[in-house]
Tab-separated table of C-alpha atoms in Angstrom:
chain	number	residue	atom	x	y	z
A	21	UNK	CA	-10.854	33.538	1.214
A	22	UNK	CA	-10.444	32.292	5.288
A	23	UNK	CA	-13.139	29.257	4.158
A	24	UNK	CA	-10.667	28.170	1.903
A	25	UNK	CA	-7.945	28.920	3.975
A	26	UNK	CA	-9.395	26.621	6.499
A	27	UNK	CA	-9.628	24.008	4.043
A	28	UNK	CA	-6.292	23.670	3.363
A	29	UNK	CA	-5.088	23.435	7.067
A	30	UNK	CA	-7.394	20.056	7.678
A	31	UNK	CA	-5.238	17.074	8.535
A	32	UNK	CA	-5.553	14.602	5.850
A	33	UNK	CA	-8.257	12.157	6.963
A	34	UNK	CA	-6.850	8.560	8.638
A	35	UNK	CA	-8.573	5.689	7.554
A	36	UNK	CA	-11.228	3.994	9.698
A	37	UNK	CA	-11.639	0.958	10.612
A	38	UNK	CA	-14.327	-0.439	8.577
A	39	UNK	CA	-11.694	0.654	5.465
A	40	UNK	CA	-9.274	-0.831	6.724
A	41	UNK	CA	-11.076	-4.534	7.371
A	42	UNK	CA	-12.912	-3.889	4.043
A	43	UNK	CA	-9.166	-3.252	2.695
A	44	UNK	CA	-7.635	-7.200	4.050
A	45	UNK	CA	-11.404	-8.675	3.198
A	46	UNK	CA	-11.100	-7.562	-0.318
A	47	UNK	CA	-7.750	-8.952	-0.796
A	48	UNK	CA	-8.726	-12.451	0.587
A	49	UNK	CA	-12.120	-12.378	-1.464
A	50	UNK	CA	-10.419	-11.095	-4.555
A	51	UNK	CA	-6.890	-13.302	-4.592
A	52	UNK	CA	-9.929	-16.732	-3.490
A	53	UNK	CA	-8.247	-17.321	-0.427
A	54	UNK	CA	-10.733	-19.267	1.593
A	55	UNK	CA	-13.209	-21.677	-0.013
A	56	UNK	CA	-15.571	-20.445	-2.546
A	57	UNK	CA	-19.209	-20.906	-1.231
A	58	UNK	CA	-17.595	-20.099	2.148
A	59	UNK	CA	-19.351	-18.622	4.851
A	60	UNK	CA	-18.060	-15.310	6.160
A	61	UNK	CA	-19.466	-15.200	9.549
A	62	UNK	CA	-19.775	-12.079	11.204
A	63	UNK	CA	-18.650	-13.011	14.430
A	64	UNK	CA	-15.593	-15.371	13.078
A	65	UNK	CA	-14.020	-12.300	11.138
A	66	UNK	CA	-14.790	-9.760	14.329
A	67	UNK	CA	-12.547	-11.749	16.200
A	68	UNK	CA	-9.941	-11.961	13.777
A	69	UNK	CA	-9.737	-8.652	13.175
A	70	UNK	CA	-10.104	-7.748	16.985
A	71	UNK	CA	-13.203	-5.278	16.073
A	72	UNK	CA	-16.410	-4.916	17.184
A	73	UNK	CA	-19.332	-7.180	14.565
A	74	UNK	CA	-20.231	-3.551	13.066
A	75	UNK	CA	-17.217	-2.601	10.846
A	76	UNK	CA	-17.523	-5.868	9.574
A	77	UNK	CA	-20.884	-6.272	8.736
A	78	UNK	CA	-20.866	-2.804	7.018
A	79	UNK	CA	-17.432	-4.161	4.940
A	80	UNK	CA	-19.051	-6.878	3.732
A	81	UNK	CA	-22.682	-4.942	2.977
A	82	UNK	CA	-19.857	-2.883	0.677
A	83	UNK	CA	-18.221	-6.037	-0.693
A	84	UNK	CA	-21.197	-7.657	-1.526
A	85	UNK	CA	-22.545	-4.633	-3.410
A	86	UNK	CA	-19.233	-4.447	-5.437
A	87	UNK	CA	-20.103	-8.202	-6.307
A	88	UNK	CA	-16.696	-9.013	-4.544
A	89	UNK	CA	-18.719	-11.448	-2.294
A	90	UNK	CA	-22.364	-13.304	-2.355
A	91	UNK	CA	-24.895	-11.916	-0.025
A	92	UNK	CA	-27.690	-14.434	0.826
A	93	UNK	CA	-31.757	-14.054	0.943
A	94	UNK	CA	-31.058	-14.091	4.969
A	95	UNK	CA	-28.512	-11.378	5.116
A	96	UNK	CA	-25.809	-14.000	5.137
A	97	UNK	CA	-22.532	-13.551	3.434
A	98	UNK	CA	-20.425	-16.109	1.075
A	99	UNK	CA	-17.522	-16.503	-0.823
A	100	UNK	CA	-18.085	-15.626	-4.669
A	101	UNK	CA	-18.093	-19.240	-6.690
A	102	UNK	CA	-15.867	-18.781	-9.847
A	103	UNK	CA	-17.969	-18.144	-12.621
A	104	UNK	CA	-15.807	-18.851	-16.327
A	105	UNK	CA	-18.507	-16.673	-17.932
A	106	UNK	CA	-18.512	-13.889	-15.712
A	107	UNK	CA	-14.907	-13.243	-16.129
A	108	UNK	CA	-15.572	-13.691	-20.295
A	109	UNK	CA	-18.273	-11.087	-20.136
A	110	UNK	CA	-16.133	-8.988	-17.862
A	111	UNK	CA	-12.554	-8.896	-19.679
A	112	UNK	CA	-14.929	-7.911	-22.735
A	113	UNK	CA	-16.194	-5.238	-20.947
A	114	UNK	CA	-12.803	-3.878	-19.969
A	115	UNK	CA	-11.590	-4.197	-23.770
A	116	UNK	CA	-14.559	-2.169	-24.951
A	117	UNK	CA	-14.592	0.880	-21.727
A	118	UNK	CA	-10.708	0.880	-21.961
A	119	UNK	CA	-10.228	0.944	-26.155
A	120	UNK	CA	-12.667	4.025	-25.736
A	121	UNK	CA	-10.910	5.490	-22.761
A	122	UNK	CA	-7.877	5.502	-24.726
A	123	UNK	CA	-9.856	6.955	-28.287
A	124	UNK	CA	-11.471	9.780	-26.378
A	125	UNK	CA	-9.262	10.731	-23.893
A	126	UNK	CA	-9.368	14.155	-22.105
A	127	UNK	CA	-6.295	13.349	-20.040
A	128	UNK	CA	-2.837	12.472	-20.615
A	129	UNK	CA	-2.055	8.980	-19.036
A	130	UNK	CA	-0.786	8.797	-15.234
A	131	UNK	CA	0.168	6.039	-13.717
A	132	UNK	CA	-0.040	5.013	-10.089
A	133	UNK	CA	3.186	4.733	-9.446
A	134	UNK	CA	3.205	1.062	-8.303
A	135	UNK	CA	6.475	-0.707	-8.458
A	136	UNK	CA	7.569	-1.969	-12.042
A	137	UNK	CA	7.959	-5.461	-12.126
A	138	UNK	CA	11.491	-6.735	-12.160
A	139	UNK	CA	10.933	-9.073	-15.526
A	140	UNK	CA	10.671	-5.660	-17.629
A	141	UNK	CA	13.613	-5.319	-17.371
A	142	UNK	CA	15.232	-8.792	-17.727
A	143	UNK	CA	16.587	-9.871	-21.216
A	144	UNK	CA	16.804	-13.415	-20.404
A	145	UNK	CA	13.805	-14.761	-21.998
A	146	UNK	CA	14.138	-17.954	-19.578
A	147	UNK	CA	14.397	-15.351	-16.388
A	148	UNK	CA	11.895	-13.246	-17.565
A	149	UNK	CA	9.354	-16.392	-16.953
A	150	UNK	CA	10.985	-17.804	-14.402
A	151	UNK	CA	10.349	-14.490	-12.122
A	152	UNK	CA	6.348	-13.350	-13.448
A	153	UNK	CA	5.630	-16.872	-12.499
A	154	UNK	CA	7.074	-16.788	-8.926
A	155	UNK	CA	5.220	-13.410	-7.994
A	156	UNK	CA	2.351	-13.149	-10.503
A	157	UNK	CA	0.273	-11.186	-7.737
A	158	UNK	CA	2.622	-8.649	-8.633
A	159	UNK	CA	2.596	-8.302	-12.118
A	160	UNK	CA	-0.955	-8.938	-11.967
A	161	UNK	CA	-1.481	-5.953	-9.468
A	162	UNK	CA	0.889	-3.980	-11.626
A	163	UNK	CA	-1.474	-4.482	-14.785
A	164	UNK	CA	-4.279	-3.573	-13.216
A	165	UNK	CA	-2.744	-0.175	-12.177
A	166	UNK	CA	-2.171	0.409	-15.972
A	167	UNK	CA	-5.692	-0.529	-16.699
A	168	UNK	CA	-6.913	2.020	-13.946
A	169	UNK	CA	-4.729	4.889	-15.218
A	170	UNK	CA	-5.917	4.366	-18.413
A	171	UNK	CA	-9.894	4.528	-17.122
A	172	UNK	CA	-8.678	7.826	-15.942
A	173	UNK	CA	-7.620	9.374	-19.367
A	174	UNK	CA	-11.229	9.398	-20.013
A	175	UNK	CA	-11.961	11.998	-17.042
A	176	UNK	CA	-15.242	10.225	-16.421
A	177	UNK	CA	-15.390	9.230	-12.620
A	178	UNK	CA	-18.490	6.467	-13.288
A	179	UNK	CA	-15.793	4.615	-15.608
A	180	UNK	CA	-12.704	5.074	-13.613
A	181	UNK	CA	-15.093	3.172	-10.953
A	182	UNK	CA	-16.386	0.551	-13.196
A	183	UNK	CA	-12.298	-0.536	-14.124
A	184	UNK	CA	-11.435	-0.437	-10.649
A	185	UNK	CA	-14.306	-2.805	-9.613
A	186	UNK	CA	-13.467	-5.111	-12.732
A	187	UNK	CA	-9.585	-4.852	-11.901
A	188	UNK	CA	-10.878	-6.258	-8.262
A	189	UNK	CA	-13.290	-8.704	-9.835
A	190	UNK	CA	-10.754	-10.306	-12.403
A	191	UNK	CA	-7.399	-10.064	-10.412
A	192	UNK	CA	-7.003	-13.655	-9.938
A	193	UNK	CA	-7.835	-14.964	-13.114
A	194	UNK	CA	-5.340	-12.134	-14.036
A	195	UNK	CA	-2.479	-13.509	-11.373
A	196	UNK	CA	-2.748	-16.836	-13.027
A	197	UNK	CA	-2.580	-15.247	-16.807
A	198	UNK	CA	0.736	-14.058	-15.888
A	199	UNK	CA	1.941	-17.732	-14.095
A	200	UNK	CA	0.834	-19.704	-16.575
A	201	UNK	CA	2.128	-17.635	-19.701
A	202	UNK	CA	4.349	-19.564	-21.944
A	203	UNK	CA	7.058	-16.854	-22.704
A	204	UNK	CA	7.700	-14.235	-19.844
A	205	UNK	CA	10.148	-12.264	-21.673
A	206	UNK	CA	7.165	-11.115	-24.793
A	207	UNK	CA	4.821	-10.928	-22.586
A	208	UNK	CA	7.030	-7.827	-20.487
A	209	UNK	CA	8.021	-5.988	-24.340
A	210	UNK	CA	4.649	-6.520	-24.793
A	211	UNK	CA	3.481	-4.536	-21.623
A	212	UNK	CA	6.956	-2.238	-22.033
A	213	UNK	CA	5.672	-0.971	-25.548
A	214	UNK	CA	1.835	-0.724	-24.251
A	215	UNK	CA	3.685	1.576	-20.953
A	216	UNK	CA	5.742	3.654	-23.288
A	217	UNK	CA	3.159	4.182	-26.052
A	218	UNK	CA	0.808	5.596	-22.894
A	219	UNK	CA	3.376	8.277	-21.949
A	220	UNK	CA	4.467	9.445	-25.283
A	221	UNK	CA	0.571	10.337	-25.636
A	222	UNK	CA	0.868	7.387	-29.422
A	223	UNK	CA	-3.088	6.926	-28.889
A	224	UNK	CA	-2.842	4.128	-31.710
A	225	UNK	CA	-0.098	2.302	-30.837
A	226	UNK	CA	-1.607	2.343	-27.110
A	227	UNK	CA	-5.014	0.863	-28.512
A	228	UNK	CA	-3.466	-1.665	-30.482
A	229	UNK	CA	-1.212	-3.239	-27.800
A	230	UNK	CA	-4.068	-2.809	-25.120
A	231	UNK	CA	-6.301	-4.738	-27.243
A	232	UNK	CA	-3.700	-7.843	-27.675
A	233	UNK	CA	-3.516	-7.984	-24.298
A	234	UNK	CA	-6.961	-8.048	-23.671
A	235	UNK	CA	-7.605	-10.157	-26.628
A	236	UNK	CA	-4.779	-12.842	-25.111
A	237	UNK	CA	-6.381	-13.188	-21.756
A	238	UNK	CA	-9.985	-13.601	-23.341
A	239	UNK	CA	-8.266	-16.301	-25.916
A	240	UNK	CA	-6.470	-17.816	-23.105
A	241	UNK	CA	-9.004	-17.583	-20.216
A	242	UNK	CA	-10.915	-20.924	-20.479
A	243	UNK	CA	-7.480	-23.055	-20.025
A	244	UNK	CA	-6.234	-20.082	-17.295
A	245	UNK	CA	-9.666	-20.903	-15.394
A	246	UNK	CA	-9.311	-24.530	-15.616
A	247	UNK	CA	-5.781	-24.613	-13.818
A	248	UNK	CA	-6.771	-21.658	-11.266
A	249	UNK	CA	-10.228	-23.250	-10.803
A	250	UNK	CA	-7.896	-27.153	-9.625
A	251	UNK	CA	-6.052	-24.718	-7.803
A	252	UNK	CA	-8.135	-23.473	-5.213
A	253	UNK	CA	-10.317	-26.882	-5.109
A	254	UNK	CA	-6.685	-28.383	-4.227
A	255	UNK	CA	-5.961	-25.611	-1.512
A	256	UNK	CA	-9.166	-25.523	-0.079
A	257	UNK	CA	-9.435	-29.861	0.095
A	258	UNK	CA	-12.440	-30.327	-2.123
């Protein structure tokens, strides 16, 4: 009884900092916001994040093993080039884990609790579009948090980990999904109905409009990855 007592009167832990540098190296890496094929030097990001080359180095050991960024035969470290098939072989992946997430489920669906995107609740079909394409890193994160409290429905830790680490993989191929859909305002009762069928426990009507989803960014991925694929070559100069 005092062990456990003890337990309980532990500060909650503060995050180092090697989380937080792997925290900002993931976002860059993830949202392609420096080159791809880049070089992540060591030294270069120690002095931008005024920390010693250690914290670092261990970040982007962690990123690399996550398959976030490309770790070379001489220990050097890269940004990820964008691979069309990879992100085909990965949204399949999520359609499959999450459709059987949903069918077996041991827990009731909880969500994060990250901010609902203001088009939800717009009825202006032409406003609706206007604002998921002028913060799709929103919606984008926002869809991912669904996808992640759906993983955990299964109560299997292994998957909730393997969602997560495709939710990180895919989020900017995801970002531009939302900015470069054609109607904003189905696209949010589409994600409305999937978000209401998940807390009423309707395990079919969850499973069908998860799969539609899915089964729209798969259908529309090769033309998304063509137009976010220009994007970065034009932001980065190639």
């Amino acid at each position: 009884m005092g062990s456990n007592t003890k337990q309980e009167n532990v500060a909650p832990r503060k995050s180092t900092r090697r989380e937080n540098i792997y925290e900002r190296l993931k976002s860059q890496v993830a949202s392609f916001r420096a080159q791809p094929g880049q070089h992540l030097s060591i030294t270069n990001l120690a002095a931008t994040f005024h920390s010693s080359n250690t914290p670092v180095r261990e970040a982007l050991v962690q990123l690399a093993a996550e398959r976030l960024v490309d770790a070379g035969p001489t220990g050097g470290f890269h940004v990820r080039n964008f691979r069309l098939a990879e992100m085909q072989e990965l949204l399949h992946l999520s359609r499959l884990l999450l459709s059987s997430c949903i069918r077996d489920a041991v827990h009731d669906f909880e969500f994060g609790g990250l901010p609902r995107p203001t088009a939800l609740d717009l009825q202006s079909r032409y406003r609706a579009t206007r604002v998921l394409r002028s913060n799709p890193e929103e919606t984008a994160a926002f869809v991912a948090g669904v996808f992640r409290g759906v993983a955990r429905m299964s109560g299997n830790n292994e998957i909730v980990d393997i969602v997560s680490n495709i939710c990180d993989r895919t989020h900017h191929i995801r970002a531009w999904h939302v900015q470069e859909i054609p109607s904003g305002r189905r696209f949010s009762d589409q994600l409305a109905v999937l978000l209401e069928s998940l807390q009423r426990d309707d395990r079919i009507t969850s499973a069908l409009w998860l799969d539609r989803l899915l089964e729209h960014q798969v259908d529309r991925l090769p033309h998304v990855a063509s137009k976010a694929l220009a994007e970065m070559l034009l932001a980065t100069g190639i």
